mmCIF file of C-alpha atoms in Angstrom:
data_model
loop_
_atom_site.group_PDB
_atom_site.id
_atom_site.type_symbol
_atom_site.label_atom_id
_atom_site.label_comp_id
_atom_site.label_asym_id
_atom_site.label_seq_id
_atom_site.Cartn_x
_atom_site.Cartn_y
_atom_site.Cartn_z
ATOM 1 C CA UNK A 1 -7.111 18.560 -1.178
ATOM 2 C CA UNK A 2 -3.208 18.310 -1.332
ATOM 3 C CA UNK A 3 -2.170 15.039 -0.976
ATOM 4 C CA UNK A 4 0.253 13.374 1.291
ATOM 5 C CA UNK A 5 4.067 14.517 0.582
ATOM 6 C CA UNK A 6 7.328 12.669 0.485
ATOM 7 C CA UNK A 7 11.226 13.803 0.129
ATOM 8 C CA UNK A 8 13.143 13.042 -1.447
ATOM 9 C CA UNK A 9 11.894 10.781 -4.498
ATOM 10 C CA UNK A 10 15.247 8.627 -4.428
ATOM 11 C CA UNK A 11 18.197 8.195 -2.872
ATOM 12 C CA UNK A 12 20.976 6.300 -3.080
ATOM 13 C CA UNK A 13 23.431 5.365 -0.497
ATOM 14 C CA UNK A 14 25.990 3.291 0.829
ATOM 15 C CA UNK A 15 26.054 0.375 3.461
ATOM 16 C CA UNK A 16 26.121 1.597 7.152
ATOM 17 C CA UNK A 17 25.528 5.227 5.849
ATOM 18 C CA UNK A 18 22.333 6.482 7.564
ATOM 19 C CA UNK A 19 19.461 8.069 5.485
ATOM 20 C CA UNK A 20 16.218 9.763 7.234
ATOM 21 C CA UNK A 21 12.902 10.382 4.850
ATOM 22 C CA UNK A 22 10.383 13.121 5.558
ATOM 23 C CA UNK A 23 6.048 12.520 5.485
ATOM 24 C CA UNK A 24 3.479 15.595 5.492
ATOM 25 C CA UNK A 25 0.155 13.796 5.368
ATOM 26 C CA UNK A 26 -3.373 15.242 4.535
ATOM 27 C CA UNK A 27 -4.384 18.391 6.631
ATOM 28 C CA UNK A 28 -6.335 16.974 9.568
ATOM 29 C CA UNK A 29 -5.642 13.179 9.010
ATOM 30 C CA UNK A 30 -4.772 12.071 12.582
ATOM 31 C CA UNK A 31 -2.837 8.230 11.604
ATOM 32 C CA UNK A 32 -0.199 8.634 9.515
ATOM 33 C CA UNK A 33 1.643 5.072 8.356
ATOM 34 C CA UNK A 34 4.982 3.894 7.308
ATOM 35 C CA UNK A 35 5.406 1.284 4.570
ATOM 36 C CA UNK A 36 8.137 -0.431 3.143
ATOM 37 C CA UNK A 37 7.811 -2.371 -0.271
ATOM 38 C CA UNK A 38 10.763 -4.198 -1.434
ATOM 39 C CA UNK A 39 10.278 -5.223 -5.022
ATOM 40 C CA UNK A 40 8.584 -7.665 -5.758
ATOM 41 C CA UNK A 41 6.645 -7.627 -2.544
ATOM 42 C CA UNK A 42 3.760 -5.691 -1.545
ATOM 43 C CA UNK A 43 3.641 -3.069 1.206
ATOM 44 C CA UNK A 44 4.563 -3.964 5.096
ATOM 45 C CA UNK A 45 3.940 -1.731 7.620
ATOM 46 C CA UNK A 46 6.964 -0.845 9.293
ATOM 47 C CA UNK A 47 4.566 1.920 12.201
ATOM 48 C CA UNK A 48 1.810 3.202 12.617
ATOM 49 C CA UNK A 49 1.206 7.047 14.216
ATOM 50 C CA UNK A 50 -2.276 7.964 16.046
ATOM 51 C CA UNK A 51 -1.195 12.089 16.320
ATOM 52 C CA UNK A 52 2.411 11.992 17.621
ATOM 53 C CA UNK A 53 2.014 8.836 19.477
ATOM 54 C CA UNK A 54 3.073 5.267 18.482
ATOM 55 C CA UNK A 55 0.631 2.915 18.072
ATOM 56 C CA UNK A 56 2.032 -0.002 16.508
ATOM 57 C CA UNK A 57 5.717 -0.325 16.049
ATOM 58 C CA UNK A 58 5.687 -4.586 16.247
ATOM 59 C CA UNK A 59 7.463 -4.605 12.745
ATOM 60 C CA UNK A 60 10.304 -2.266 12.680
ATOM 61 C CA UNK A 61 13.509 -3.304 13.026
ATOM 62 C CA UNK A 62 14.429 -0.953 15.903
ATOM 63 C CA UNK A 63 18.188 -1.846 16.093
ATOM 64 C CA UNK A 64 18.379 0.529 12.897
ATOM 65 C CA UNK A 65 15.299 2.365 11.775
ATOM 66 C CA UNK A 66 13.676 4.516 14.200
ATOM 67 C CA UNK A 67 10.850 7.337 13.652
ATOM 68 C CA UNK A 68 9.371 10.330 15.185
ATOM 69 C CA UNK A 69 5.991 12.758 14.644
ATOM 70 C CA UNK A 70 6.600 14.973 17.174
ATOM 71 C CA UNK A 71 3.977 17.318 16.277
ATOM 72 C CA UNK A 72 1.471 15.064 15.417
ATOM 73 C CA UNK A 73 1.631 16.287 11.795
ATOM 74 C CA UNK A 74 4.856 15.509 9.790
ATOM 75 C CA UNK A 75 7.183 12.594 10.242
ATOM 76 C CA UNK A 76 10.651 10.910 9.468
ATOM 77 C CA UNK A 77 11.496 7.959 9.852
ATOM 78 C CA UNK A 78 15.608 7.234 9.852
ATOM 79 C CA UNK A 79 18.024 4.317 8.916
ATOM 80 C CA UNK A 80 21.046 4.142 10.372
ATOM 81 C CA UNK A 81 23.406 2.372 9.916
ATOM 82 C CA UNK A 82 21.461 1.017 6.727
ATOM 83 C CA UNK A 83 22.026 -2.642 5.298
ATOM 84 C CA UNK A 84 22.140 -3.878 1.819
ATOM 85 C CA UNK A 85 18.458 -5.485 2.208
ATOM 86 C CA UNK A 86 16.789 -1.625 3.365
ATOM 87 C CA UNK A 87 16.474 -1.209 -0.240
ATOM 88 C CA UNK A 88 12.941 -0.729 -1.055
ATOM 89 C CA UNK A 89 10.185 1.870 -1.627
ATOM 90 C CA UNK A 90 9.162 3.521 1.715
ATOM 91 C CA UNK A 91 6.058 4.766 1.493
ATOM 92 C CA UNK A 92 3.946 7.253 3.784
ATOM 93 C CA UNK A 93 0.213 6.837 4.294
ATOM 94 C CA UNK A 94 -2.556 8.455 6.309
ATOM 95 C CA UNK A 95 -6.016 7.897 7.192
ATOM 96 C CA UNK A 96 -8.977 9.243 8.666
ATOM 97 C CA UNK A 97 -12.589 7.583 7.986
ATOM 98 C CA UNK A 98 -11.785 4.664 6.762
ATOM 99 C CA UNK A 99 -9.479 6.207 3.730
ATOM 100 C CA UNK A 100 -6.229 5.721 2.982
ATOM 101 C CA UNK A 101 -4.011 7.877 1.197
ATOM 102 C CA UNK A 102 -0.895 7.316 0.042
ATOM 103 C CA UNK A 103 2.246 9.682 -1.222
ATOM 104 C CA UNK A 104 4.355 8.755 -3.793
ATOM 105 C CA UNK A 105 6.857 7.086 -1.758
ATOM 106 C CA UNK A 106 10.794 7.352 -1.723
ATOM 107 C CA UNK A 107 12.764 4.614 -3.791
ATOM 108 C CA UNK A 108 15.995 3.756 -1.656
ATOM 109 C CA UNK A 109 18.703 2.247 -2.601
ATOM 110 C CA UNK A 110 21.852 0.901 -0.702
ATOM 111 C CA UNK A 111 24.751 0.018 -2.501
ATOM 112 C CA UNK B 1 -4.147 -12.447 11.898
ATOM 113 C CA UNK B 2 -5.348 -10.276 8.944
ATOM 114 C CA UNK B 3 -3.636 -12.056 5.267
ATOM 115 C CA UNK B 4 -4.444 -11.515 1.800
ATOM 116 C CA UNK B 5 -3.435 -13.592 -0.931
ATOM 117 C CA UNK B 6 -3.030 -13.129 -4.831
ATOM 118 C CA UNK B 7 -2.697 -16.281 -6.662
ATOM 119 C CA UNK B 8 -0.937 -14.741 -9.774
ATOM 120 C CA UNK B 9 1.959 -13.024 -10.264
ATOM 121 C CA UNK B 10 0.794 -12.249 -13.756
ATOM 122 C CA UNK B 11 -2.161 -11.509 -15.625
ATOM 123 C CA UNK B 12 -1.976 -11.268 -19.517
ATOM 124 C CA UNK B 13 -4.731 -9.910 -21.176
ATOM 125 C CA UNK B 14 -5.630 -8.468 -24.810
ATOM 126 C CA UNK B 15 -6.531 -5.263 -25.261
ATOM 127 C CA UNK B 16 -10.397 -5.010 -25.200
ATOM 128 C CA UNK B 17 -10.801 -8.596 -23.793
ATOM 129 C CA UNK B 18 -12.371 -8.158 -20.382
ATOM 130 C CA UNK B 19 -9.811 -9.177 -17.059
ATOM 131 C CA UNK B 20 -10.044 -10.445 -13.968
ATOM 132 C CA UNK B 21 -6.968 -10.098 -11.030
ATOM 133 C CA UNK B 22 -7.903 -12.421 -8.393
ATOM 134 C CA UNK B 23 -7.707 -12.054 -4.430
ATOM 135 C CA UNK B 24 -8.592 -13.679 -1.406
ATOM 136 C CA UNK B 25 -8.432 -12.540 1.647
ATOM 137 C CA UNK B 26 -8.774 -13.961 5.820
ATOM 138 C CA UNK B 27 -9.781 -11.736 8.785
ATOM 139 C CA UNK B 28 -11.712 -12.287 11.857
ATOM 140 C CA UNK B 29 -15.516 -10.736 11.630
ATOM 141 C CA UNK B 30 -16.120 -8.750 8.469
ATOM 142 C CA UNK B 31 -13.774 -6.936 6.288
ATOM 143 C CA UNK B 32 -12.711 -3.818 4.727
ATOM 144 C CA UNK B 33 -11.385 -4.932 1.237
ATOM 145 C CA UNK B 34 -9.656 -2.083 -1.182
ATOM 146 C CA UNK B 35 -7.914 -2.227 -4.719
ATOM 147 C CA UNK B 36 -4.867 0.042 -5.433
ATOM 148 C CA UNK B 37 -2.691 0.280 -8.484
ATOM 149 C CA UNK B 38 0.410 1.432 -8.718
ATOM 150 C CA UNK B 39 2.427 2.521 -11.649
ATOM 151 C CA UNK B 40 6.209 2.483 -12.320
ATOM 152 C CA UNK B 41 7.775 5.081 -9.584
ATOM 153 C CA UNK B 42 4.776 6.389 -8.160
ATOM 154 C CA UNK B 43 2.849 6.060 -5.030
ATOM 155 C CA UNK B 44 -0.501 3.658 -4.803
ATOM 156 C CA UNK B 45 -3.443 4.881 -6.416
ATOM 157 C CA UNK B 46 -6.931 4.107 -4.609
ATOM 158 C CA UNK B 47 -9.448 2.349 -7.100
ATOM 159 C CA UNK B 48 -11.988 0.852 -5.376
ATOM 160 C CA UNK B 49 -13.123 -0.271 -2.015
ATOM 161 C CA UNK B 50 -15.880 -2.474 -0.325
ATOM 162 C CA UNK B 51 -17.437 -1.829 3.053
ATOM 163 C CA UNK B 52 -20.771 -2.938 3.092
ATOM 164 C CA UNK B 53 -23.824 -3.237 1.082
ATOM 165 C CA UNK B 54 -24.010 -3.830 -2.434
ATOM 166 C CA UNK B 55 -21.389 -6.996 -3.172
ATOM 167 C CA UNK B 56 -20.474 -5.605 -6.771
ATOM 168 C CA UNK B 57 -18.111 -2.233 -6.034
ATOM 169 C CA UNK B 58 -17.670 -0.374 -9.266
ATOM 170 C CA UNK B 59 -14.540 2.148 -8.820
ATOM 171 C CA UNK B 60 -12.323 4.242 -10.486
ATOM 172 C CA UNK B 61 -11.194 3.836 -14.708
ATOM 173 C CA UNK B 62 -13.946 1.618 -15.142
ATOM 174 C CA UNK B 63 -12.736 -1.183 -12.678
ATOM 175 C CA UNK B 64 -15.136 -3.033 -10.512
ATOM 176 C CA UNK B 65 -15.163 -5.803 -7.687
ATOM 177 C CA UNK B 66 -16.844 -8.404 -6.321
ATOM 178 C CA UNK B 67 -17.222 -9.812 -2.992
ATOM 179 C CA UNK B 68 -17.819 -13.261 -2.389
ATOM 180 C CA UNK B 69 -17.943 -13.334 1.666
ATOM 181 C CA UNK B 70 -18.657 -17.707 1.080
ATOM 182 C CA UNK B 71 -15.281 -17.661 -0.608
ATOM 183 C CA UNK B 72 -13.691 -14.995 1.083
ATOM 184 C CA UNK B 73 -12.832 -13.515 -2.683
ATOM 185 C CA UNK B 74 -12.428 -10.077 -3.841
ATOM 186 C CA UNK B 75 -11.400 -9.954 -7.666
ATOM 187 C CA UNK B 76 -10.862 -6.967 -9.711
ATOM 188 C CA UNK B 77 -12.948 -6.832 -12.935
ATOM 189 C CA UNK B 78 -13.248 -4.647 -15.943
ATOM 190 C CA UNK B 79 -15.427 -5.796 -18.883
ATOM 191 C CA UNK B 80 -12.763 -4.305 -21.576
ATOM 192 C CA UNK B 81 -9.390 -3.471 -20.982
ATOM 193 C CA UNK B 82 -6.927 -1.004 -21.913
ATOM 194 C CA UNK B 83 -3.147 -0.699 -22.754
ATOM 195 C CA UNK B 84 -2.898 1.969 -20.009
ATOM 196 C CA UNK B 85 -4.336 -0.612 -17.778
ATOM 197 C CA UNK B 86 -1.338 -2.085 -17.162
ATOM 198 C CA UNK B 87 0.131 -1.724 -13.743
ATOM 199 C CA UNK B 88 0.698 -3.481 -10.445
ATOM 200 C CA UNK B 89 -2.491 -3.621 -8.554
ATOM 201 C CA UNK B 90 -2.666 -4.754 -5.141
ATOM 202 C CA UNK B 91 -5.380 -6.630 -2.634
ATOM 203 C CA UNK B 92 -5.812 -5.083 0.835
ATOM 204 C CA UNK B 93 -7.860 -5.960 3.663
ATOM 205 C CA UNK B 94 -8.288 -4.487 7.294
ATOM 206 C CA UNK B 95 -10.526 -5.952 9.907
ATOM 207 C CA UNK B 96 -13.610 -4.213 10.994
ATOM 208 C CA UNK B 97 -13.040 -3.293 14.565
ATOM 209 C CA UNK B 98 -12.491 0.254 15.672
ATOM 210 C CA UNK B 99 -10.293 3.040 14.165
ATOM 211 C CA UNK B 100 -7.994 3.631 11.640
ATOM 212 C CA UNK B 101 -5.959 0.037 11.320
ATOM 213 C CA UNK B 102 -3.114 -0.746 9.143
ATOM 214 C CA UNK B 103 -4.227 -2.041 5.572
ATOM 215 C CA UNK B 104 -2.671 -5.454 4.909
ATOM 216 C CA UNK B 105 -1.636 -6.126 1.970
ATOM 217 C CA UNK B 106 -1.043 -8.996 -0.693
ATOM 218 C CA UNK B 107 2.301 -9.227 -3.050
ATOM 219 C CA UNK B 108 0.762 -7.896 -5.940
ATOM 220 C CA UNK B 109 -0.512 -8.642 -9.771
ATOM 221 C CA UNK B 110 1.318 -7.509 -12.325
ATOM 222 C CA UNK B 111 -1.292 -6.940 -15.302
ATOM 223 C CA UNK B 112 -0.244 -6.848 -19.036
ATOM 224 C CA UNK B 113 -2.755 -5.291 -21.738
ATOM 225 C CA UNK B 114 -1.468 -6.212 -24.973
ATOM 226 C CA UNK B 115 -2.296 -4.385 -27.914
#
């Protein structure tokens, strides 16, 4: 079974740019989650997809980031403008059954 | 609200002396707990999780866990550890009501194997 997919690996940009990431989960796998881990910290969910519908959005900081799974498969999630303290490892997760999967996340940083 | 907690920041073990990363966790009704490990620039990497049943979870690499429901504990064990043990492994819980919740997470362990 592929696992779940994240672009790009890194990127690097600077304040007030905007930046979007892209999330294929697992084939099937209805929730699909957004994480961000600053270092040092562990994961906080930042929203939470049930097929292309929101179901918890409570934690992201929707004056800048905003995100979208319009086809209840992949996802992006967008910063814009972005802010020194966005840096962090945003990582994509889905579920179905009680598992978790997660990709291998992209490492952003704002300089 | 769901919380988990890991008391250490840093574990320092030799290599072949067994290890222990402790977590505790808080959620209303029974839990979900789960271990994941991460290594430098990659994703998190499932090892083990508890659901019900058996209290002692033996996972992935030779890891196992324990859960203590009287003290709300669910440490990560392994009776003889490696170099390539060492990692970032973190604590999650999610609360045992109906579909596919959020995992919450704790900060994180960083574990040192030294040779």
């Amino acid at each position: 079974e592929a696992g779940v997919a994240q672009s790009p690996r890194y990127k690097i940009i600077e304040k007030r740019q905007s930046v979007a990431f892209w999330c294929n989960p697992i084939s099937g796998h209805a929730t699909l989650y957004w994480y961000q881990q600053i270092l040092g910290q562990g994961p906080k969910l930042l929203i939470q997809f049930q097929n292309n519908g929101v179901v918890d959005d409570s934690q992201l900081p929707k004056d800048r980031f905003s995100a979208e799974r319009l086809k209840g498969v992949d996802s992006t999630l967008k910063i814009q403008p972005a802010k020194l303290e966005d840096s962090a490892v945003y990582l994509c997760a889905s579920s179905s059954g009680g598992g978790y999967t997660f990709g291998s996340g992209t490492r952003l940083t704002v300089v | 609200a769901q919380s988990v907690a890991q008391p250490e920041d840093q574990v320092n073990v030799a290599e072949g002396n067994p290890l222990t990363v402790k977590c505790t966790y808080s959620v209303s009704g029974n839990p979900y707990l789960f271990w994941y490990v991460q290594y430098p620039n990659r994703g998190l990497q499932f090892l083990l999780k508890y659901i019900t049943g058996d209290n002692l979870v033996k996972g992935s690499y030779g890891f196992e866990a324990e859960f203590n429901k009287s003290q709300t504990s669910f440490h990560l064990k392994k009776p003889s550890a490696l170099v390539s043990d060492s990692a970032l492994y973190f604590c999650a819980v999610r609360g045992r009501n109906s579909g596919n919740t959020p995992l919450v997470f704790g900060k994180g362990t960083r574990l040192s194997v030294i040779a």
